[in-house]
mmCIF file of N, CA and C in Angstrom:
data_model
loop_
_atom_site.group_PDB
_atom_site.id
_atom_site.type_symbol
_atom_site.label_atom_id
_atom_site.label_comp_id
_atom_site.label_asym_id
_atom_site.label_seq_id
_atom_site.Cartn_x
_atom_site.Cartn_y
_atom_site.Cartn_z
ATOM 1 N N UNK T 1 -17.955 8.534 8.815
ATOM 2 C CA UNK T 1 -17.414 7.228 9.282
ATOM 3 C C UNK T 1 -18.346 6.714 10.304
ATOM 4 N N UNK T 2 -18.762 5.626 10.486
ATOM 5 C CA UNK T 2 -19.299 5.118 11.681
ATOM 6 C C UNK T 2 -18.578 4.744 12.818
ATOM 7 N N UNK T 3 -19.205 4.901 13.963
ATOM 8 C CA UNK T 3 -18.602 4.712 15.165
ATOM 9 C C UNK T 3 -17.851 3.439 15.537
ATOM 10 N N UNK T 4 -18.491 2.360 14.754
ATOM 11 C CA UNK T 4 -17.947 0.989 14.884
ATOM 12 C C UNK T 4 -16.555 0.948 14.289
ATOM 13 N N UNK T 5 -16.391 1.662 13.322
ATOM 14 C CA UNK T 5 -15.045 1.801 12.422
ATOM 15 C C UNK T 5 -14.081 2.519 13.269
ATOM 16 N N UNK T 6 -14.547 3.489 13.786
ATOM 17 C CA UNK T 6 -13.678 4.581 14.514
ATOM 18 C C UNK T 6 -12.878 3.628 15.891
ATOM 19 N N UNK T 7 -13.790 2.916 16.398
ATOM 20 C CA UNK T 7 -13.319 2.195 17.730
ATOM 21 C C UNK T 7 -12.663 0.820 17.327
ATOM 22 N N UNK T 8 -12.826 0.540 16.087
ATOM 23 C CA UNK T 8 -12.027 -0.849 15.899
ATOM 24 C C UNK T 8 -10.505 -0.654 15.776
ATOM 25 N N UNK T 9 -9.647 -1.469 16.356
ATOM 26 C CA UNK T 9 -8.146 -1.322 16.309
ATOM 27 C C UNK T 9 -7.882 -1.488 14.941
ATOM 28 N N UNK T 10 -6.777 -0.711 14.705
ATOM 29 C CA UNK T 10 -6.171 -0.869 13.215
ATOM 30 C C UNK T 10 -5.712 -2.356 13.034
ATOM 31 N N UNK T 11 -4.970 -3.159 13.929
ATOM 32 C CA UNK T 11 -4.518 -4.349 13.647
ATOM 33 C C UNK T 11 -5.747 -5.376 13.290
ATOM 34 N N UNK T 12 -6.978 -5.128 13.833
ATOM 35 C CA UNK T 12 -8.213 -5.865 13.587
ATOM 36 C C UNK T 12 -8.779 -5.495 12.244
ATOM 37 N N UNK T 13 -8.449 -4.508 11.681
ATOM 38 C CA UNK T 13 -8.783 -4.061 10.589
ATOM 39 C C UNK T 13 -7.983 -4.493 9.026
ATOM 40 N N UNK T 14 -6.831 -4.963 9.698
ATOM 41 C CA UNK T 14 -5.900 -5.304 8.399
ATOM 42 C C UNK T 14 -6.097 -6.730 8.084
ATOM 43 N N UNK T 15 -6.245 -6.914 6.960
ATOM 44 C CA UNK T 15 -6.665 -8.248 6.222
ATOM 45 C C UNK T 15 -5.348 -8.879 5.472
ATOM 46 N N UNK T 16 -4.828 -9.997 6.008
ATOM 47 C CA UNK T 16 -3.721 -10.561 5.351
ATOM 48 C C UNK T 16 -4.097 -11.198 3.799
ATOM 49 N N UNK T 17 -3.332 -10.804 2.999
ATOM 50 C CA UNK T 17 -3.393 -11.257 1.439
ATOM 51 C C UNK T 17 -2.057 -11.354 0.829
ATOM 52 N N UNK T 18 -1.519 -12.265 1.317
ATOM 53 C CA UNK T 18 -0.062 -12.133 0.795
ATOM 54 C C UNK T 18 0.298 -12.327 -0.657
ATOM 55 N N UNK T 19 1.209 -11.511 -1.065
ATOM 56 C CA UNK T 19 1.728 -11.475 -2.574
ATOM 57 C C UNK T 19 3.043 -12.131 -2.596
ATOM 58 N N UNK T 20 3.226 -12.953 -3.531
ATOM 59 C CA UNK T 20 4.415 -13.514 -3.822
ATOM 60 C C UNK T 20 5.555 -12.640 -4.576
ATOM 61 N N UNK T 21 5.296 -11.491 -4.661
ATOM 62 C CA UNK T 21 6.194 -10.364 -5.202
ATOM 63 C C UNK T 21 6.843 -9.604 -4.267
ATOM 64 N N UNK T 22 7.900 -9.972 -3.680
ATOM 65 C CA UNK T 22 8.864 -9.255 -2.847
ATOM 66 C C UNK T 22 10.282 -9.984 -2.899
ATOM 67 N N UNK T 23 11.009 -9.267 -2.025
ATOM 68 C CA UNK T 23 12.525 -9.751 -1.869
ATOM 69 C C UNK T 23 12.878 -9.531 -0.599
ATOM 70 N N UNK T 24 13.969 -9.799 -0.214
ATOM 71 C CA UNK T 24 14.721 -9.484 0.851
ATOM 72 C C UNK T 24 15.310 -8.084 0.863
ATOM 73 N N UNK T 25 15.184 -7.457 2.129
ATOM 74 C CA UNK T 25 15.866 -6.063 2.094
ATOM 75 C C UNK T 25 17.466 -6.015 2.374
ATOM 76 N N UNK T 26 18.448 -5.461 1.771
ATOM 77 C CA UNK T 26 19.781 -5.564 2.019
ATOM 78 C C UNK T 26 19.853 -5.304 3.498
ATOM 79 N N UNK T 27 20.972 -6.113 3.967
ATOM 80 C CA UNK T 27 21.341 -6.068 5.395
ATOM 81 C C UNK T 27 21.537 -4.640 5.791
ATOM 82 N N UNK T 28 21.093 -4.227 7.002
ATOM 83 C CA UNK T 28 21.357 -3.022 7.535
ATOM 84 C C UNK T 28 20.646 -1.750 6.840
ATOM 85 N N UNK T 29 19.771 -1.911 5.870
ATOM 86 C CA UNK T 29 19.193 -0.935 5.015
ATOM 87 C C UNK T 29 18.037 -0.305 5.787
ATOM 88 N N UNK T 30 18.013 0.965 6.379
ATOM 89 C CA UNK T 30 17.052 1.466 7.105
ATOM 90 C C UNK T 30 15.753 1.633 6.196
ATOM 91 N N UNK T 31 14.470 1.418 7.102
ATOM 92 C CA UNK T 31 13.169 1.815 6.402
ATOM 93 C C UNK T 31 12.952 3.334 6.667
ATOM 94 N N UNK T 32 13.117 4.132 5.918
ATOM 95 C CA UNK T 32 13.092 5.681 6.098
ATOM 96 C C UNK T 32 12.283 6.466 5.251
ATOM 97 N N UNK T 33 11.556 5.776 4.254
ATOM 98 C CA UNK T 33 10.713 6.470 3.245
ATOM 99 C C UNK T 33 9.374 5.762 3.178
ATOM 100 N N UNK T 34 8.242 6.470 3.144
ATOM 101 C CA UNK T 34 6.877 6.075 3.052
ATOM 102 C C UNK T 34 6.272 6.473 1.713
ATOM 103 N N UNK T 35 5.896 5.556 0.885
ATOM 104 C CA UNK T 35 5.509 5.866 -0.444
ATOM 105 C C UNK T 35 4.011 5.369 -0.595
ATOM 106 N N UNK T 36 3.229 6.530 -0.972
ATOM 107 C CA UNK T 36 1.763 6.425 -1.171
ATOM 108 C C UNK T 36 1.577 6.584 -2.574
ATOM 109 N N UNK T 37 0.695 5.590 -3.156
ATOM 110 C CA UNK T 37 0.287 5.611 -4.630
ATOM 111 C C UNK T 37 -1.036 5.561 -4.645
ATOM 112 N N UNK T 38 -1.821 5.955 -5.702
ATOM 113 C CA UNK T 38 -3.215 5.489 -5.932
ATOM 114 C C UNK T 38 -2.885 4.444 -7.220
ATOM 115 N N UNK T 39 -3.926 3.437 -7.008
ATOM 116 C CA UNK T 39 -3.803 2.142 -7.954
ATOM 117 C C UNK T 39 -3.857 2.552 -9.458
ATOM 118 N N UNK T 40 -4.814 3.559 -9.845
ATOM 119 C CA UNK T 40 -4.902 3.823 -11.296
ATOM 120 C C UNK T 40 -5.604 2.666 -11.998
ATOM 121 N N UNK T 41 -6.308 1.842 -11.239
ATOM 122 C CA UNK T 41 -6.930 0.795 -11.887
ATOM 123 C C UNK T 41 -8.607 0.952 -11.772
ATOM 124 N N UNK T 42 -9.443 0.361 -12.499
ATOM 125 C CA UNK T 42 -10.947 0.468 -12.540
ATOM 126 C C UNK T 42 -11.442 -0.049 -11.130
ATOM 127 N N UNK T 43 -10.814 -1.066 -10.487
ATOM 128 C CA UNK T 43 -11.442 -1.484 -9.183
ATOM 129 C C UNK T 43 -10.477 -1.815 -8.088
ATOM 130 N N UNK T 44 -10.808 -1.816 -6.937
ATOM 131 C CA UNK T 44 -9.819 -2.468 -5.908
ATOM 132 C C UNK T 44 -9.454 -3.835 -6.116
ATOM 133 N N UNK T 45 -10.598 -4.524 -6.437
ATOM 134 C CA UNK T 45 -10.125 -5.980 -6.642
ATOM 135 C C UNK T 45 -9.342 -6.214 -7.858
ATOM 136 N N UNK T 46 -9.373 -5.365 -8.884
ATOM 137 C CA UNK T 46 -8.502 -5.588 -9.899
ATOM 138 C C UNK T 46 -6.951 -5.279 -9.399
ATOM 139 N N UNK T 47 -6.859 -4.302 -8.709
ATOM 140 C CA UNK T 47 -5.619 -3.944 -8.049
ATOM 141 C C UNK T 47 -4.976 -4.964 -7.226
ATOM 142 N N UNK T 48 -5.870 -5.364 -6.452
ATOM 143 C CA UNK T 48 -5.473 -6.403 -5.360
ATOM 144 C C UNK T 48 -4.903 -7.544 -6.024
ATOM 145 N N UNK T 49 -5.788 -8.193 -7.238
ATOM 146 C CA UNK T 49 -5.281 -9.202 -7.903
ATOM 147 C C UNK T 49 -3.927 -8.864 -8.603
ATOM 148 N N UNK T 50 -3.638 -7.930 -9.368
ATOM 149 C CA UNK T 50 -2.394 -7.695 -9.927
ATOM 150 C C UNK T 50 -1.497 -7.518 -8.998
ATOM 151 N N UNK T 51 -1.601 -6.905 -7.893
ATOM 152 C CA UNK T 51 -0.250 -6.983 -6.766
ATOM 153 C C UNK T 51 0.004 -8.271 -6.241
ATOM 154 N N UNK T 52 -0.964 -9.351 -6.534
ATOM 155 C CA UNK T 52 -0.855 -10.701 -6.179
ATOM 156 C C UNK T 52 -0.408 -11.736 -7.250
ATOM 157 N N UNK T 53 -0.328 -11.256 -8.364
ATOM 158 C CA UNK T 53 -0.227 -12.083 -9.551
ATOM 159 C C UNK T 53 1.498 -12.003 -9.730
ATOM 160 N N UNK T 54 2.073 -13.303 -9.909
ATOM 161 C CA UNK T 54 3.535 -13.565 -9.789
ATOM 162 C C UNK T 54 3.941 -12.949 -11.406
ATOM 163 N N UNK T 55 3.044 -12.870 -12.114
ATOM 164 C CA UNK T 55 3.379 -12.411 -13.679
ATOM 165 C C UNK T 55 3.544 -10.885 -13.608
ATOM 166 N N UNK T 56 3.128 -10.148 -12.729
ATOM 167 C CA UNK T 56 3.007 -8.732 -12.859
ATOM 168 C C UNK T 56 4.362 -8.090 -12.184
ATOM 169 N N UNK T 57 4.911 -9.004 -11.190
ATOM 170 C CA UNK T 57 6.032 -8.655 -10.724
ATOM 171 C C UNK T 57 6.153 -7.217 -10.014
ATOM 172 N N UNK T 58 4.884 -6.819 -9.344
ATOM 173 C CA UNK T 58 4.455 -5.659 -8.530
ATOM 174 C C UNK T 58 3.966 -5.990 -7.333
ATOM 175 N N UNK T 59 4.198 -5.175 -6.329
ATOM 176 C CA UNK T 59 3.481 -5.418 -4.953
ATOM 177 C C UNK T 59 3.553 -4.187 -4.138
ATOM 178 N N UNK T 60 2.998 -4.018 -3.091
ATOM 179 C CA UNK T 60 3.148 -3.142 -2.164
ATOM 180 C C UNK T 60 2.927 -3.836 -0.783
ATOM 181 N N UNK T 61 3.228 -3.092 0.314
ATOM 182 C CA UNK T 61 3.043 -3.648 1.539
ATOM 183 C C UNK T 61 1.758 -3.614 1.904
ATOM 184 N N UNK T 62 0.978 -2.659 1.589
ATOM 185 C CA UNK T 62 -0.476 -2.420 2.045
ATOM 186 C C UNK T 62 -1.238 -1.894 0.901
ATOM 187 N N UNK T 63 -2.528 -2.123 0.711
ATOM 188 C CA UNK T 63 -3.533 -1.624 0.063
ATOM 189 C C UNK T 63 -4.662 -0.998 0.820
ATOM 190 N N UNK T 64 -5.207 0.044 0.389
ATOM 191 C CA UNK T 64 -6.184 0.803 1.207
ATOM 192 C C UNK T 64 -7.395 0.767 0.238
ATOM 193 N N UNK T 65 -8.471 0.144 0.545
ATOM 194 C CA UNK T 65 -9.840 0.093 -0.226
ATOM 195 C C UNK T 65 -10.648 1.369 0.171
ATOM 196 N N UNK T 66 -11.544 1.559 -0.981
ATOM 197 C CA UNK T 66 -12.441 2.806 -0.707
ATOM 198 C C UNK T 66 -13.230 2.721 0.544
ATOM 199 N N UNK T 67 -13.606 1.393 1.032
ATOM 200 C CA UNK T 67 -14.413 1.269 2.105
ATOM 201 C C UNK T 67 -13.714 1.203 3.564
ATOM 202 N N UNK T 68 -12.211 1.438 3.405
ATOM 203 C CA UNK T 68 -11.421 1.584 4.674
ATOM 204 C C UNK T 68 -10.853 0.406 4.814
ATOM 205 N N UNK T 69 -11.307 -0.803 4.254
ATOM 206 C CA UNK T 69 -10.558 -1.978 4.473
ATOM 207 C C UNK T 69 -8.943 -1.855 3.897
ATOM 208 N N UNK T 70 -8.018 -2.558 4.757
ATOM 209 C CA UNK T 70 -6.596 -2.317 4.513
ATOM 210 C C UNK T 70 -6.225 -3.841 4.424
ATOM 211 N N UNK T 71 -5.524 -4.139 3.122
ATOM 212 C CA UNK T 71 -4.940 -5.470 3.058
ATOM 213 C C UNK T 71 -3.328 -5.283 3.229
ATOM 214 N N UNK T 72 -2.892 -6.203 3.957
ATOM 215 C CA UNK T 72 -1.399 -6.365 4.077
ATOM 216 C C UNK T 72 -0.921 -7.528 3.058
ATOM 217 N N UNK T 73 -0.116 -6.958 2.034
ATOM 218 C CA UNK T 73 0.469 -7.965 0.889
ATOM 219 C C UNK T 73 1.820 -8.315 1.202
ATOM 220 N N UNK T 74 2.604 -7.500 1.840
ATOM 221 C CA UNK T 74 3.972 -7.838 2.011
ATOM 222 C C UNK T 74 4.369 -7.444 3.400
ATOM 223 N N UNK T 75 4.942 -8.269 4.132
ATOM 224 C CA UNK T 75 5.539 -8.152 5.413
ATOM 225 C C UNK T 75 6.442 -6.797 5.475
ATOM 226 N N UNK T 76 6.456 -5.896 6.428
ATOM 227 C CA UNK T 76 7.164 -4.753 6.396
ATOM 228 C C UNK T 76 8.751 -4.976 6.446
ATOM 229 N N UNK T 77 9.084 -6.087 6.896
ATOM 230 C CA UNK T 77 10.658 -6.237 6.725
ATOM 231 C C UNK T 77 11.113 -6.957 5.426
ATOM 232 N N UNK T 78 10.189 -6.961 4.661
ATOM 233 C CA UNK T 78 10.623 -7.466 3.282
ATOM 234 C C UNK T 78 10.456 -6.420 2.228
ATOM 235 N N UNK T 79 11.018 -6.502 0.940
ATOM 236 C CA UNK T 79 11.177 -5.362 -0.022
ATOM 237 C C UNK T 79 10.009 -5.618 -1.048
ATOM 238 N N UNK T 80 8.992 -4.668 -0.896
ATOM 239 C CA UNK T 80 7.939 -4.975 -1.909
ATOM 240 C C UNK T 80 8.549 -4.148 -3.106
ATOM 241 N N UNK T 81 7.672 -4.458 -4.291
ATOM 242 C CA UNK T 81 8.226 -4.041 -5.741
ATOM 243 C C UNK T 81 7.127 -2.883 -6.170
ATOM 244 N N UNK T 82 7.182 -1.625 -5.511
ATOM 245 C CA UNK T 82 6.215 -0.650 -5.836
ATOM 246 C C UNK T 82 6.554 0.543 -6.417
ATOM 247 N N UNK T 83 7.891 0.933 -6.224
ATOM 248 C CA UNK T 83 8.396 2.163 -6.791
ATOM 249 C C UNK T 83 9.350 2.220 -8.019
ATOM 250 N N UNK T 84 9.525 0.947 -8.579
ATOM 251 C CA UNK T 84 10.155 1.013 -9.755
ATOM 252 C C UNK T 84 11.688 1.176 -9.471
ATOM 253 N N UNK T 85 12.351 2.000 -10.518
ATOM 254 C CA UNK T 85 13.666 2.371 -10.284
ATOM 255 C C UNK T 85 13.657 3.928 -9.984
ATOM 256 N N UNK T 86 12.933 4.009 -8.563
ATOM 257 C CA UNK T 86 12.896 5.225 -8.167
ATOM 258 C C UNK T 86 14.173 5.724 -7.484
ATOM 259 N N UNK T 87 14.400 6.964 -7.424
ATOM 260 C CA UNK T 87 15.425 7.822 -6.847
ATOM 261 C C UNK T 87 14.787 8.860 -5.870
ATOM 262 N N UNK T 88 15.364 8.993 -4.711
ATOM 263 C CA UNK T 88 15.009 10.127 -3.934
ATOM 264 C C UNK T 88 16.076 10.778 -3.125
ATOM 265 N N UNK T 89 16.431 11.900 -3.441
ATOM 266 C CA UNK T 89 17.815 12.451 -2.942
ATOM 267 C C UNK T 89 18.807 11.545 -3.000
ATOM 268 N N UNK T 90 19.587 11.055 -2.112
ATOM 269 C CA UNK T 90 20.721 10.313 -2.388
ATOM 270 C C UNK T 90 20.266 8.652 -2.242
ATOM 271 N N UNK T 91 19.032 8.260 -2.237
ATOM 272 C CA UNK T 91 18.551 6.923 -2.220
ATOM 273 C C UNK T 91 18.415 6.541 -3.723
ATOM 274 N N UNK T 92 19.026 5.457 -4.097
ATOM 275 C CA UNK T 92 18.990 4.951 -5.456
ATOM 276 C C UNK T 92 18.089 3.711 -5.480
ATOM 277 N N UNK T 93 17.755 3.302 -4.378
ATOM 278 C CA UNK T 93 16.845 2.059 -4.357
ATOM 279 C C UNK T 93 15.506 2.111 -3.421
ATOM 280 N N UNK T 94 14.785 3.026 -3.770
ATOM 281 C CA UNK T 94 13.555 3.331 -2.882
ATOM 282 C C UNK T 94 12.776 2.101 -2.322
ATOM 283 N N UNK T 95 12.550 1.047 -3.283
ATOM 284 C CA UNK T 95 11.981 -0.021 -2.785
ATOM 285 C C UNK T 95 12.676 -0.704 -1.344
ATOM 286 N N UNK T 96 13.903 -0.581 -1.461
ATOM 287 C CA UNK T 96 14.820 -1.201 -0.174
ATOM 288 C C UNK T 96 14.623 -0.204 0.983
ATOM 289 N N UNK T 97 14.181 0.909 0.795
ATOM 290 C CA UNK T 97 14.209 1.749 1.869
ATOM 291 C C UNK T 97 12.811 2.190 2.356
ATOM 292 N N UNK T 98 11.772 1.699 1.709
ATOM 293 C CA UNK T 98 10.357 2.082 1.955
ATOM 294 C C UNK T 98 9.362 1.115 2.258
ATOM 295 N N UNK T 99 8.327 1.573 2.856
ATOM 296 C CA UNK T 99 7.047 0.940 2.837
ATOM 297 C C UNK T 99 6.151 1.553 1.902
ATOM 298 N N UNK T 100 5.493 0.657 1.119
ATOM 299 C CA UNK T 100 4.485 1.065 -0.001
ATOM 300 C C UNK T 100 3.112 0.797 0.326
ATOM 301 N N UNK T 101 2.298 1.974 0.137
ATOM 302 C CA UNK T 101 0.933 1.730 0.311
ATOM 303 C C UNK T 101 0.319 2.236 -0.966
ATOM 304 N N UNK T 102 -0.594 1.293 -1.568
ATOM 305 C CA UNK T 102 -1.405 1.652 -2.560
ATOM 306 C C UNK T 102 -2.834 2.012 -2.090
ATOM 307 N N UNK T 103 -3.274 3.206 -2.502
ATOM 308 C CA UNK T 103 -4.531 3.655 -2.307
ATOM 309 C C UNK T 103 -5.602 3.410 -3.410
ATOM 310 N N UNK T 104 -6.651 2.577 -3.326
ATOM 311 C CA UNK T 104 -7.578 2.536 -4.385
ATOM 312 C C UNK T 104 -8.130 3.766 -4.988
ATOM 313 N N UNK T 105 -7.951 3.974 -6.222
ATOM 314 C CA UNK T 105 -8.732 5.099 -6.839
ATOM 315 C C UNK T 105 -8.361 4.984 -8.371
ATOM 316 N N UNK T 106 -9.373 4.958 -9.216
ATOM 317 C CA UNK T 106 -9.285 4.566 -10.707
ATOM 318 C C UNK T 106 -8.353 5.592 -11.220
ATOM 319 N N UNK T 107 -8.050 6.645 -10.829
ATOM 320 C CA UNK T 107 -6.972 7.702 -11.398
ATOM 321 C C UNK T 107 -7.582 8.413 -12.645
ATOM 322 N N UNK T 108 -6.691 9.103 -13.074
ATOM 323 C CA UNK T 108 -7.238 9.970 -14.332
ATOM 324 C C UNK T 108 -7.740 9.307 -15.502
ATOM 325 N N UNK T 109 -7.082 8.244 -15.802
ATOM 326 C CA UNK T 109 -7.329 7.179 -17.025
ATOM 327 C C UNK T 109 -8.790 6.586 -16.981
ATOM 328 N N UNK T 110 -9.228 6.397 -15.593
ATOM 329 C CA UNK T 110 -10.532 5.719 -15.359
ATOM 330 C C UNK T 110 -11.606 6.401 -14.722
ATOM 331 N N UNK T 111 -11.391 7.695 -14.582
ATOM 332 C CA UNK T 111 -12.280 8.536 -13.884
ATOM 333 C C UNK T 111 -12.034 8.742 -12.525
ATOM 334 N N UNK T 112 -10.983 9.655 -12.258
ATOM 335 C CA UNK T 112 -10.464 9.948 -10.913
ATOM 336 C C UNK T 112 -11.646 10.562 -10.221
ATOM 337 N N UNK T 113 -11.611 10.219 -8.937
ATOM 338 C CA UNK T 113 -12.709 10.845 -8.086
ATOM 339 C C UNK T 113 -12.086 10.932 -6.623
ATOM 340 N N UNK T 114 -12.690 11.791 -5.833
ATOM 341 C CA UNK T 114 -12.251 12.219 -4.490
ATOM 342 C C UNK T 114 -12.160 10.656 -3.711
ATOM 343 N N UNK T 115 -11.127 10.751 -2.706
ATOM 344 C CA UNK T 115 -10.946 9.752 -1.903
ATOM 345 C C UNK T 115 -12.046 9.729 -0.959
ATOM 346 N N UNK T 116 -12.703 8.709 -0.467
ATOM 347 C CA UNK T 116 -13.708 8.861 0.505
ATOM 348 C C UNK T 116 -13.022 8.995 1.917
ATOM 349 N N UNK T 117 -13.712 9.690 2.747
ATOM 350 C CA UNK T 117 -13.258 9.981 4.074
ATOM 351 C C UNK T 117 -12.764 8.761 5.025
ATOM 352 N N UNK T 118 -13.565 7.711 4.801
ATOM 353 C CA UNK T 118 -13.142 6.522 5.535
ATOM 354 C C UNK T 118 -11.743 5.785 5.075
ATOM 355 N N UNK T 119 -11.588 6.051 3.608
ATOM 356 C CA UNK T 119 -10.291 5.456 3.174
ATOM 357 C C UNK T 119 -9.275 6.357 3.590
ATOM 358 N N UNK T 120 -9.503 7.789 3.555
ATOM 359 C CA UNK T 120 -8.442 8.737 4.153
ATOM 360 C C UNK T 120 -8.149 8.157 5.658
ATOM 361 N N UNK T 121 -9.196 8.200 6.462
ATOM 362 C CA UNK T 121 -9.040 7.887 7.899
ATOM 363 C C UNK T 121 -7.930 6.735 7.968
ATOM 364 N N UNK T 122 -8.416 5.593 7.118
ATOM 365 C CA UNK T 122 -7.692 4.304 7.271
ATOM 366 C C UNK T 122 -6.078 4.508 6.945
ATOM 367 N N UNK T 123 -5.938 5.260 5.975
ATOM 368 C CA UNK T 123 -4.529 5.529 5.433
ATOM 369 C C UNK T 123 -3.819 6.482 6.657
ATOM 370 N N UNK T 124 -4.447 7.344 7.148
ATOM 371 C CA UNK T 124 -3.929 8.125 8.304
ATOM 372 C C UNK T 124 -3.437 7.126 9.383
ATOM 373 N N UNK T 125 -4.542 6.319 9.894
ATOM 374 C CA UNK T 125 -4.388 5.284 10.900
ATOM 375 C C UNK T 125 -3.042 4.556 10.524
ATOM 376 N N UNK T 126 -3.048 3.921 9.432
ATOM 377 C CA UNK T 126 -1.933 3.090 8.992
ATOM 378 C C UNK T 126 -0.677 3.821 9.097
ATOM 379 N N UNK T 127 -0.619 4.723 8.594
ATOM 380 C CA UNK T 127 0.599 5.735 8.685
ATOM 381 C C UNK T 127 0.900 5.978 10.052
ATOM 382 N N UNK T 128 0.145 6.384 10.818
ATOM 383 C CA UNK T 128 0.512 6.764 12.313
ATOM 384 C C UNK T 128 1.013 5.379 13.094
ATOM 385 N N UNK T 129 0.760 4.366 12.522
ATOM 386 C CA UNK T 129 1.064 2.955 13.260
ATOM 387 C C UNK T 129 2.318 2.454 12.828
ATOM 388 N N UNK T 130 2.792 2.937 11.616
ATOM 389 C CA UNK T 130 4.009 2.536 11.036
ATOM 390 C C UNK T 130 5.291 3.108 11.654
#
């Protein structure tokens, strides 16, 4: 990773790219789960487009590109649609309780590859900031 990247504050590295795919969190619902996914799509731009397409009905709060860029798609106080009908322990609505981060990687269907160090550092920085 380059020194310039390391010195840039996280807030300056986040690019706003609002998605229409979100809802309100239920009143009093704590945000106590962090969900990390890989995109499983051929490119980051394809994933970004899908997460912002109203027809897809999917979104996440953040997307981390392979070059370390981070896009914010949904405000943290809103409910993104990234975990489907997920259940974790006693939680029956993971989307309402979580922040979702999509990490660009083509996945096993399109040639899974190691995550670049700069992307990993961006995800670490973002997680540390949440």
